[in-house]
Short mmCIF file of C-alpha atoms and ligand atoms in Angstrom, two decimals:
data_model
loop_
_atom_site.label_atom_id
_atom_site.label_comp_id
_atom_site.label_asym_id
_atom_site.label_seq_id
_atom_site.Cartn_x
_atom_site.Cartn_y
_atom_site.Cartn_z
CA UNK Y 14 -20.69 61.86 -37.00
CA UNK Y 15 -18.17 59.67 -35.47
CA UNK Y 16 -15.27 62.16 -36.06
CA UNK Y 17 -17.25 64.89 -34.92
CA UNK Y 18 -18.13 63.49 -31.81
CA UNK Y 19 -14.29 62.08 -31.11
CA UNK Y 20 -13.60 65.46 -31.66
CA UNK Y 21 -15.66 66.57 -28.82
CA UNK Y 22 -14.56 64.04 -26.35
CA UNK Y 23 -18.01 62.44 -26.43
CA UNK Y 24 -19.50 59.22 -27.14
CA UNK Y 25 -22.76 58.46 -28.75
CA UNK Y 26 -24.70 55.24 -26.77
CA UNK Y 27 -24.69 53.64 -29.79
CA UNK Y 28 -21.18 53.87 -30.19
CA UNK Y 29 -20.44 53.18 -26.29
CA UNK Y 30 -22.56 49.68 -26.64
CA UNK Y 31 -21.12 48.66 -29.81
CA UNK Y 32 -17.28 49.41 -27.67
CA UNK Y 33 -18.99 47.31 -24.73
CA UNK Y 34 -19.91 44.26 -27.21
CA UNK Y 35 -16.22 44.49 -28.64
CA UNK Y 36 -14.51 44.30 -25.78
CA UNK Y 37 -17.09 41.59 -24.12
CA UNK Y 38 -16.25 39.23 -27.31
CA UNK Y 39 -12.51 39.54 -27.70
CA UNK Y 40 -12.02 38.99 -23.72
CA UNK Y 41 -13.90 35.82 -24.00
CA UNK Y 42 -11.50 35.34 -26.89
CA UNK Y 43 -8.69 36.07 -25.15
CA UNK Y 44 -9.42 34.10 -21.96
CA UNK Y 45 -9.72 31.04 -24.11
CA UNK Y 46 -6.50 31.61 -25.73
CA UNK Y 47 -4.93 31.58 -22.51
CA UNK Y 48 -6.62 28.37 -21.51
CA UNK Y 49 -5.77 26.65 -24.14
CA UNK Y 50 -2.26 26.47 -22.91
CA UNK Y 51 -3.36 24.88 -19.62
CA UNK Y 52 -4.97 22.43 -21.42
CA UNK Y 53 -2.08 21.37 -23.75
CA UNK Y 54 -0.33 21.00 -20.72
CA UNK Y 55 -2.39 19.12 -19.03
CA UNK Y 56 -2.67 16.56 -22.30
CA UNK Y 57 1.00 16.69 -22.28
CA UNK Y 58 0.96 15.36 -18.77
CA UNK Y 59 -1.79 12.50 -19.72
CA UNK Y 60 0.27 11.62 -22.62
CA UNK Y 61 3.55 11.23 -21.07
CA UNK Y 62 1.99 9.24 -18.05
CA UNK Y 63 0.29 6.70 -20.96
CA UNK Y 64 3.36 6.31 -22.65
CA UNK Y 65 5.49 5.39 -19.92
CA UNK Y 66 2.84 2.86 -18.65
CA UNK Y 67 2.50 1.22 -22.44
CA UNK Y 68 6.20 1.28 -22.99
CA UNK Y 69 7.10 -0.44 -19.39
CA UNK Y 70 8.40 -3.78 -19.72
CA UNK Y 71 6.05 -6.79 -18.73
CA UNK Y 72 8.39 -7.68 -15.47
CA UNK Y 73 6.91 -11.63 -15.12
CA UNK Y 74 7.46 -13.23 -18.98
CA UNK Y 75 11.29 -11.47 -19.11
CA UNK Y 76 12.61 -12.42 -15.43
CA UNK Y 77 10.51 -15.87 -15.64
CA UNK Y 78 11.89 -16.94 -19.19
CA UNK Y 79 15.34 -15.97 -17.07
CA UNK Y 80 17.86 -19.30 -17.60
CA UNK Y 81 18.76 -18.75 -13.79
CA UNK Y 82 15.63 -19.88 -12.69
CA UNK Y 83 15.77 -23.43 -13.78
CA UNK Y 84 16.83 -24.24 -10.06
CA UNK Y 85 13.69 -22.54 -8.76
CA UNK Y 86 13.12 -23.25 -5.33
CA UNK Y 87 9.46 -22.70 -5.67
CA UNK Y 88 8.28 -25.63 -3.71
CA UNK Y 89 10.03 -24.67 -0.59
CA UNK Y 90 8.46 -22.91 1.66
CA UNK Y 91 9.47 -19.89 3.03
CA UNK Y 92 11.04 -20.49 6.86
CA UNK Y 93 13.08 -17.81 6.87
CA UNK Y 94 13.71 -13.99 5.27
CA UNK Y 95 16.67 -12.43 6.22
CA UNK Y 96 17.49 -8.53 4.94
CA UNK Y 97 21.27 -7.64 4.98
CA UNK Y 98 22.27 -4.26 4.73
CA UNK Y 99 20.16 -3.12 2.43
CA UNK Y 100 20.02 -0.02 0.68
CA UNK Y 101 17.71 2.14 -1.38
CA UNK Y 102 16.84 4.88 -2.99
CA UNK Y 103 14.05 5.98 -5.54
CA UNK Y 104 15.78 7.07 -8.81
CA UNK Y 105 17.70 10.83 -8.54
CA UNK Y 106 16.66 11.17 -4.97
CA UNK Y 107 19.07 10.78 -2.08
CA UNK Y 108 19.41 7.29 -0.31
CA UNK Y 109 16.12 6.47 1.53
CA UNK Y 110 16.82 3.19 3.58
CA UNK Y 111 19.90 2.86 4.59
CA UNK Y 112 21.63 -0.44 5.66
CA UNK Y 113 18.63 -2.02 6.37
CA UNK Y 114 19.17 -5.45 8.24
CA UNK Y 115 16.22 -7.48 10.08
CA UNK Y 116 15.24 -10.85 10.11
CA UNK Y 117 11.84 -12.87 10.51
CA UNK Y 118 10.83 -16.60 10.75
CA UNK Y 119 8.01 -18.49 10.21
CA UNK Y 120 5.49 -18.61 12.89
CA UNK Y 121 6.41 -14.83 13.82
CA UNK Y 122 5.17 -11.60 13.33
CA UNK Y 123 7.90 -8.80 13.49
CA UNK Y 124 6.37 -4.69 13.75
CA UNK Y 125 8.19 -2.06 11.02
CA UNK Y 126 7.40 1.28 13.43
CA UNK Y 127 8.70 4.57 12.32
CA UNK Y 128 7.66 8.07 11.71
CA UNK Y 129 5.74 9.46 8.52
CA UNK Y 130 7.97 9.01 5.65
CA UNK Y 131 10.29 7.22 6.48
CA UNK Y 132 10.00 4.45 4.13
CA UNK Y 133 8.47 1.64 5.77
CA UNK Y 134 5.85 1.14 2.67
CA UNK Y 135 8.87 1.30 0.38
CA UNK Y 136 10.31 -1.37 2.08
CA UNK Y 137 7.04 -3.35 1.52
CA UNK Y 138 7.37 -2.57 -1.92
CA UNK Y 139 11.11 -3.86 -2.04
CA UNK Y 140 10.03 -7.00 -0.56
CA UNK Y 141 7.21 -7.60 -3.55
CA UNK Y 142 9.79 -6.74 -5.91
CA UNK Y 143 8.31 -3.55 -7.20
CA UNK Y 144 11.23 -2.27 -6.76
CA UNK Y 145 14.84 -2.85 -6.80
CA UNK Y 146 17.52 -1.92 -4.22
CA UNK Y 147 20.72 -0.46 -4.71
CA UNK Y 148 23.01 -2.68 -2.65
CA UNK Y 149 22.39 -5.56 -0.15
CA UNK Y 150 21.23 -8.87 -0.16
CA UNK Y 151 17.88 -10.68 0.43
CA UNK Y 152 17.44 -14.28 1.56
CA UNK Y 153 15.22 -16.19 1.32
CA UNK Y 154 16.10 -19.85 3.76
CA UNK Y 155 19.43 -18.39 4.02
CA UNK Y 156 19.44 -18.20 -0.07
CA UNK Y 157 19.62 -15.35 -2.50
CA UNK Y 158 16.03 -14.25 -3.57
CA UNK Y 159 17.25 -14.22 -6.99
CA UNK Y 160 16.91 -17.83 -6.80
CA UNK Y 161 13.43 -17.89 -6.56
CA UNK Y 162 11.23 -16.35 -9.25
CA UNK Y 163 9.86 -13.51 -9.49
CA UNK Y 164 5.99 -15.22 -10.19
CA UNK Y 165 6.62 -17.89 -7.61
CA UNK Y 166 7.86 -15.19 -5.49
CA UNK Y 167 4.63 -13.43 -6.26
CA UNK Y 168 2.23 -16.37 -4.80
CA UNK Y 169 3.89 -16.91 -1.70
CA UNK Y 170 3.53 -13.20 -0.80
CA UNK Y 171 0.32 -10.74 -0.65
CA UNK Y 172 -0.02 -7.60 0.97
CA UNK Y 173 -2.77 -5.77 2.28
CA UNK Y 174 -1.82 -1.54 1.37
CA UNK Y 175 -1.72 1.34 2.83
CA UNK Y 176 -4.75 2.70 0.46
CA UNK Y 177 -7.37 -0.75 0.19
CA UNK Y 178 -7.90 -1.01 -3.04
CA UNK Y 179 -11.65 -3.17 -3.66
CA UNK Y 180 -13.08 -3.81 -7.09
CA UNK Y 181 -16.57 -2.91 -8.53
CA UNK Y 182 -18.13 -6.37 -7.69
CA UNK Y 183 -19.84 -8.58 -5.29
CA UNK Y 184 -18.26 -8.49 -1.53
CA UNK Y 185 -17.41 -12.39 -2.89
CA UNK Y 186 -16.06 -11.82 -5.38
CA UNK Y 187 -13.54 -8.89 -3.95
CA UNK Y 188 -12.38 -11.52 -1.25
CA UNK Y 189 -11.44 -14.27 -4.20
CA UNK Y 190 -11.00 -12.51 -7.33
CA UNK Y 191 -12.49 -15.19 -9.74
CA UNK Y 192 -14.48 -14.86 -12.53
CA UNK Y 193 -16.50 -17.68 -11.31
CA UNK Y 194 -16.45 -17.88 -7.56
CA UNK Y 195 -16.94 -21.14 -6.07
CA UNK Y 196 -19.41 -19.29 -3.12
CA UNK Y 197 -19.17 -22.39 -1.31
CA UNK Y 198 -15.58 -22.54 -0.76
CA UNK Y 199 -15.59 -18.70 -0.01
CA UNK Y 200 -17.76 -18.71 2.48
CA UNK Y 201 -16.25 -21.84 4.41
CA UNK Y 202 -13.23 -19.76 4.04
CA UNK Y 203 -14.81 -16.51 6.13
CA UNK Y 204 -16.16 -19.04 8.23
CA UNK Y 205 -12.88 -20.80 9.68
CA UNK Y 206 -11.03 -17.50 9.33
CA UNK Y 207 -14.14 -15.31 11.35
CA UNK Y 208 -14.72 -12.80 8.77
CA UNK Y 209 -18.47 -14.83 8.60
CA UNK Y 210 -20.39 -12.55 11.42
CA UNK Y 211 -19.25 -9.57 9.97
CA UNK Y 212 -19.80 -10.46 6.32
CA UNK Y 213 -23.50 -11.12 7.56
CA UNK Y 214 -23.77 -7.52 8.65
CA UNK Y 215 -24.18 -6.26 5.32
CA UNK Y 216 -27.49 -5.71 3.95
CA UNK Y 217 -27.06 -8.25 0.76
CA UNK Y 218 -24.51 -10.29 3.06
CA UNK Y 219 -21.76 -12.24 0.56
CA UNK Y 220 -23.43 -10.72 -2.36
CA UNK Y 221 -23.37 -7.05 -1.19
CA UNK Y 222 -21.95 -4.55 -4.23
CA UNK Y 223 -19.30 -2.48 -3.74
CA UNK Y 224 -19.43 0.52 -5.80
CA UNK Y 225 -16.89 2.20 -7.97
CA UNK Y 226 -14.65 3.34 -5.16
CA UNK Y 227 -15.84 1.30 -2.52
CA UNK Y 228 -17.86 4.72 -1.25
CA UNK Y 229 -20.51 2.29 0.14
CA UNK Y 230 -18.25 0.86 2.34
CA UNK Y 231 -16.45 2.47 5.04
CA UNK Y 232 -12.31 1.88 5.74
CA UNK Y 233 -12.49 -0.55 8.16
CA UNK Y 234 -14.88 -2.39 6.37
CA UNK Y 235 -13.10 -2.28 3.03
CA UNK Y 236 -9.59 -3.16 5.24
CA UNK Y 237 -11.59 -6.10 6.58
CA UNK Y 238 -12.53 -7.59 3.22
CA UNK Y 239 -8.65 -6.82 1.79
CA UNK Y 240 -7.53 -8.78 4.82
CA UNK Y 241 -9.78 -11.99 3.81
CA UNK Y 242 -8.77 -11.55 0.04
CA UNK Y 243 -5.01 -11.80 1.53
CA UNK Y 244 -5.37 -14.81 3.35
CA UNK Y 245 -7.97 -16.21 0.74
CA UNK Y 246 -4.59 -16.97 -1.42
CA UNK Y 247 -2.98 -18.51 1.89
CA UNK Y 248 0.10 -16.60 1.71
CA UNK Y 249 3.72 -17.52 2.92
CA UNK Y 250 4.72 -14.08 3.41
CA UNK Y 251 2.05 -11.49 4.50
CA UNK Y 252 2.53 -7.71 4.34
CA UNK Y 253 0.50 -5.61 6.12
CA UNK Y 254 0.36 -1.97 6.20
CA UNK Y 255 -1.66 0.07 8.48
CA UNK Y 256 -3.67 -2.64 7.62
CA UNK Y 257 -6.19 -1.91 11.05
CA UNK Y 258 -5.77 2.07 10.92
CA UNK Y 259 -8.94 2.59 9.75
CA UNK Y 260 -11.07 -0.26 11.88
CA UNK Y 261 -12.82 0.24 15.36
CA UNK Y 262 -11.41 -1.18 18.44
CA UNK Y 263 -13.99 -4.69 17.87
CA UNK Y 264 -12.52 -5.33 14.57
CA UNK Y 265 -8.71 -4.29 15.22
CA UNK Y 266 -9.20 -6.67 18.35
CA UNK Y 267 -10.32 -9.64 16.29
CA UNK Y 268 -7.94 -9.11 13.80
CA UNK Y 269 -5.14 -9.11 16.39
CA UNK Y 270 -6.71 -12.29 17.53
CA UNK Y 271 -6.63 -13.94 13.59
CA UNK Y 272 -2.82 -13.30 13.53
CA UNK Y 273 -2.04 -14.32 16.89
CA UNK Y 274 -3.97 -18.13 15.58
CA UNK Y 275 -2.47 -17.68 12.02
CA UNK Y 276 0.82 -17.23 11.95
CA UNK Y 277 2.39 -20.59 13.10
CA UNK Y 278 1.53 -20.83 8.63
CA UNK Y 279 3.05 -18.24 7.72
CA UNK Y 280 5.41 -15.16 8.13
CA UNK Y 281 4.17 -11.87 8.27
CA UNK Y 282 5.54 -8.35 8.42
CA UNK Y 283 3.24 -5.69 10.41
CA UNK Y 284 3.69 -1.61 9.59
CA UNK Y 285 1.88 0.11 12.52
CA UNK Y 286 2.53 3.53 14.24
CA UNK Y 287 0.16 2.17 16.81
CA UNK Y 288 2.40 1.10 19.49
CA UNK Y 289 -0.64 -0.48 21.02
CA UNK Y 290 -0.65 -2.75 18.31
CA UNK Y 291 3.31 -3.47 18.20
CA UNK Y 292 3.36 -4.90 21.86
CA UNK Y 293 1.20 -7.73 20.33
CA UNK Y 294 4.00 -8.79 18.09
CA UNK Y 295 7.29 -10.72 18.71
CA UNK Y 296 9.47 -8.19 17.51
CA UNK Y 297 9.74 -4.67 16.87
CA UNK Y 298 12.11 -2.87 14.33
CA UNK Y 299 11.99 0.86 14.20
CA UNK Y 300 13.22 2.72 11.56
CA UNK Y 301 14.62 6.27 12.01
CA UNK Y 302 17.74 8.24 10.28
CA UNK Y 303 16.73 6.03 7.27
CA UNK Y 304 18.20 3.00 9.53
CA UNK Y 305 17.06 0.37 11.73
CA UNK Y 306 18.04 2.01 15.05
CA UNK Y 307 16.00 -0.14 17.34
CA UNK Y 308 15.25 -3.61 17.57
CA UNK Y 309 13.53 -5.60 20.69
CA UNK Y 310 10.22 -6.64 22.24
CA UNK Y 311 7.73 -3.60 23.16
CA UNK Y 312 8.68 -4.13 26.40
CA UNK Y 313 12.66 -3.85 26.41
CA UNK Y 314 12.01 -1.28 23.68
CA UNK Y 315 10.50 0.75 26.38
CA UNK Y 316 13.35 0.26 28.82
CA UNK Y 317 15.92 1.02 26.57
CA UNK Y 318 15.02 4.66 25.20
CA UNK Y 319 13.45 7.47 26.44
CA UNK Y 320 11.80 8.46 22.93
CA UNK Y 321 10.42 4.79 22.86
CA UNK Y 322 9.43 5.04 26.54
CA UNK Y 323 7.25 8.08 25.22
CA UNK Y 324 5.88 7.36 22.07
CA UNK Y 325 5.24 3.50 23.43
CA UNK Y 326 3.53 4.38 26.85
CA UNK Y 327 1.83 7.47 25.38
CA UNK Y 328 -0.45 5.20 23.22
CA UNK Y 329 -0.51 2.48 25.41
CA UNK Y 330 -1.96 5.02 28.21
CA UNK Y 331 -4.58 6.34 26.06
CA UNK Y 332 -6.28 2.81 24.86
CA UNK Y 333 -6.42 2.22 28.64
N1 ATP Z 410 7.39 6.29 -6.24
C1 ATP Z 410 8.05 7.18 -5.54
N2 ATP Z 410 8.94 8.00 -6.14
C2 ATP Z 410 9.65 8.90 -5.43
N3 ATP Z 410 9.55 9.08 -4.09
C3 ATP Z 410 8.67 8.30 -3.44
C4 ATP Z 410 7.88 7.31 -4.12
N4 ATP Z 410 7.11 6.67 -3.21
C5 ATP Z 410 7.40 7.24 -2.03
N5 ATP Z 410 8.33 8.20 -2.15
C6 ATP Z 410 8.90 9.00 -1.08
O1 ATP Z 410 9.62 8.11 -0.21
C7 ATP Z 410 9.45 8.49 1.14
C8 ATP Z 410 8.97 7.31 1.95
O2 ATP Z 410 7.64 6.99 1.56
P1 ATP Z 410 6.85 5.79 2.23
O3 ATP Z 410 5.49 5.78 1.64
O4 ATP Z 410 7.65 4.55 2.12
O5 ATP Z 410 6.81 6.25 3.76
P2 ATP Z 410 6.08 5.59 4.99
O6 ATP Z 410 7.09 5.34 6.05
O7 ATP Z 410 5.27 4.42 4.54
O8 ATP Z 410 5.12 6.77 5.46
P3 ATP Z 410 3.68 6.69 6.12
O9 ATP Z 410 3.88 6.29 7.55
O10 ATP Z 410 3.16 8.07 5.99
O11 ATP Z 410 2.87 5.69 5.36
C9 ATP Z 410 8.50 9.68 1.15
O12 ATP Z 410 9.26 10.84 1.30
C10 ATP Z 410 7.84 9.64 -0.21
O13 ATP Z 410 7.55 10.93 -0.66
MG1 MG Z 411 3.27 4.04 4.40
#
């Protein structure tokens, strides 16, 4: 029957459904084939980025077992950091920073302003040793860093990132990170520092959750609480990093105030492209063509260059 109607250049429904359930099988078949691929890949991917994260060296025991650290300066505080002509570059790429030099004291608060991408978060990153530079020096009180530590270099700095990054846990607990917080002490903390009134403005106040990835919380909030968790450990050296971007003009404004009361403790580093924010500081270096190509007050920064004139008074016109 078949033959005969092959011969005739017909086809039978029975035959023409039994073609249909063929085809509709071995194309599911065949799309899965296909996607199988894809997903090798994408294990391949998982597995590579697991191996290099179990094979990486544990950075602290290695450098702190180090014989050169037996004249740790530890106990000295940190008066002074001085970067000289530094220079970087992430591994096969072409040089990033580029004889980097600026200096900042204790007591002062010094502004890293540049365009997107031009490395200012990489040099926060250099300066909590996560990674290390090609050439140039770092002091530390007019002393090589490599005299100090890497885990005693690691208390006296903290850093508040670019991308807040808050734990599944009580609002408490986020700001000290112990197992068993000493609630107390926290909240006398938030107190003196003024994080208090606007700890109180959550619905559960100190012991208010925050979920998975802090989606009950909105940035400025979640930048608030990294800020008190930073000065919770009563840094030497504090790094901040767009650390307002996200907040509302109250918030930025009070936390504008906190440094302005703060700092005569400590030293801290400020990464803004908000000029508005940069005028409040005592110095400003901009980075541009990979290089510091601008150093000064907000105010002689203005005088001194048209783009700086523009991009300073720009901002500065539109919080008015
Ligand atoms: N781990 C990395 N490996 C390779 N390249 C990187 C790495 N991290 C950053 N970069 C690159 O280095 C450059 C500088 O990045 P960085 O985050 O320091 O810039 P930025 O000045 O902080 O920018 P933004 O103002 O947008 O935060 C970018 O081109 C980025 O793609
Ligand atoms: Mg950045």
């Amino acid at each position: 029957m078949v033959c005969v109607s092959r011969f005739k250049h017909q086809i039978m429904l029975g035959q023409m459904m039994a073609i249909i359930t063929l085809i509709g099988s071995l194309g599911t078949s065949v799309v899965n084939i296909a996607m199988a691929n894809i997903q090798f890949q994408e294990a391949k991917i998982a597995f590579d980025r697991m191996y290099e994260f179990a094979s990486a060296k544990p950075e602290t025991e290695s450098q702190n077992k180090s014989k050169k650290f037996r004249t740790d300066n530890s106990s000295t505080s940190l008066n002074q950091l001085r970067v000289e002509n530094l220079n970087f570059r992430f591994p096969g790429k072409s040089l990033l920073l580029k004889n980097i030099n600026f200096n900042v004291k204790k007591g002062e608060i010094i502004t890293l302003f540049g365009e997107i991408g031009c490395g200012k978060s990489t040099l926060l990153s250099i300066l909590q040793r996560f990674h290390s530079f090609e050439s140039g020096k770092i002091k530390i009180n007019n002393e090589n860093w490599d005299n100090t530590s890497l885990y005693q270099w690691r208390e006296k700095v903290t850093s508040v990132s670019q991308h807040v990054q808050l734990f599944n846990g009580t609002i408490l607990e986020n700001i000290c990170l112990e197992e068993n917080p000493d609630a107390e002490k926290v909240i006398q903390f938030c107190q003196e520092y003024g994080f208090h009134s606007f700890i109180m403005e959550f619905q559960q106040e100190y012991a208010t959750i925050v979920n998975e990835n802090s989606t009950n919380l909105s940035g400025g909030q979640r930048q608030l609480i990294a800020l008190a968790r930073a000065l919770y450990s009563y840094p030497q050296l504090l790094l901040l990093d767009e650390a307002t971007a996200a907040m509302g003009r109250r918030t930025e404004h009070f936390v504008i105030e906190l440094l302005q009361r703060i700092k005569t403790d400590m030293t801290i580093i400020f990464v803004t492209h908000r000029p508005q924010l940069a005028r409040y500081t005592d110095r400003i270096y901009v980075i541009e063509d990979k290089t510091v190509s601008a150093v000064g007050a907000h105010e002689k920064l203005i005088q001194i260059n048209q783009f700086y004139k523009d991009a300073f008074l720009e901002l500065v016109d539109n919080q008015a």
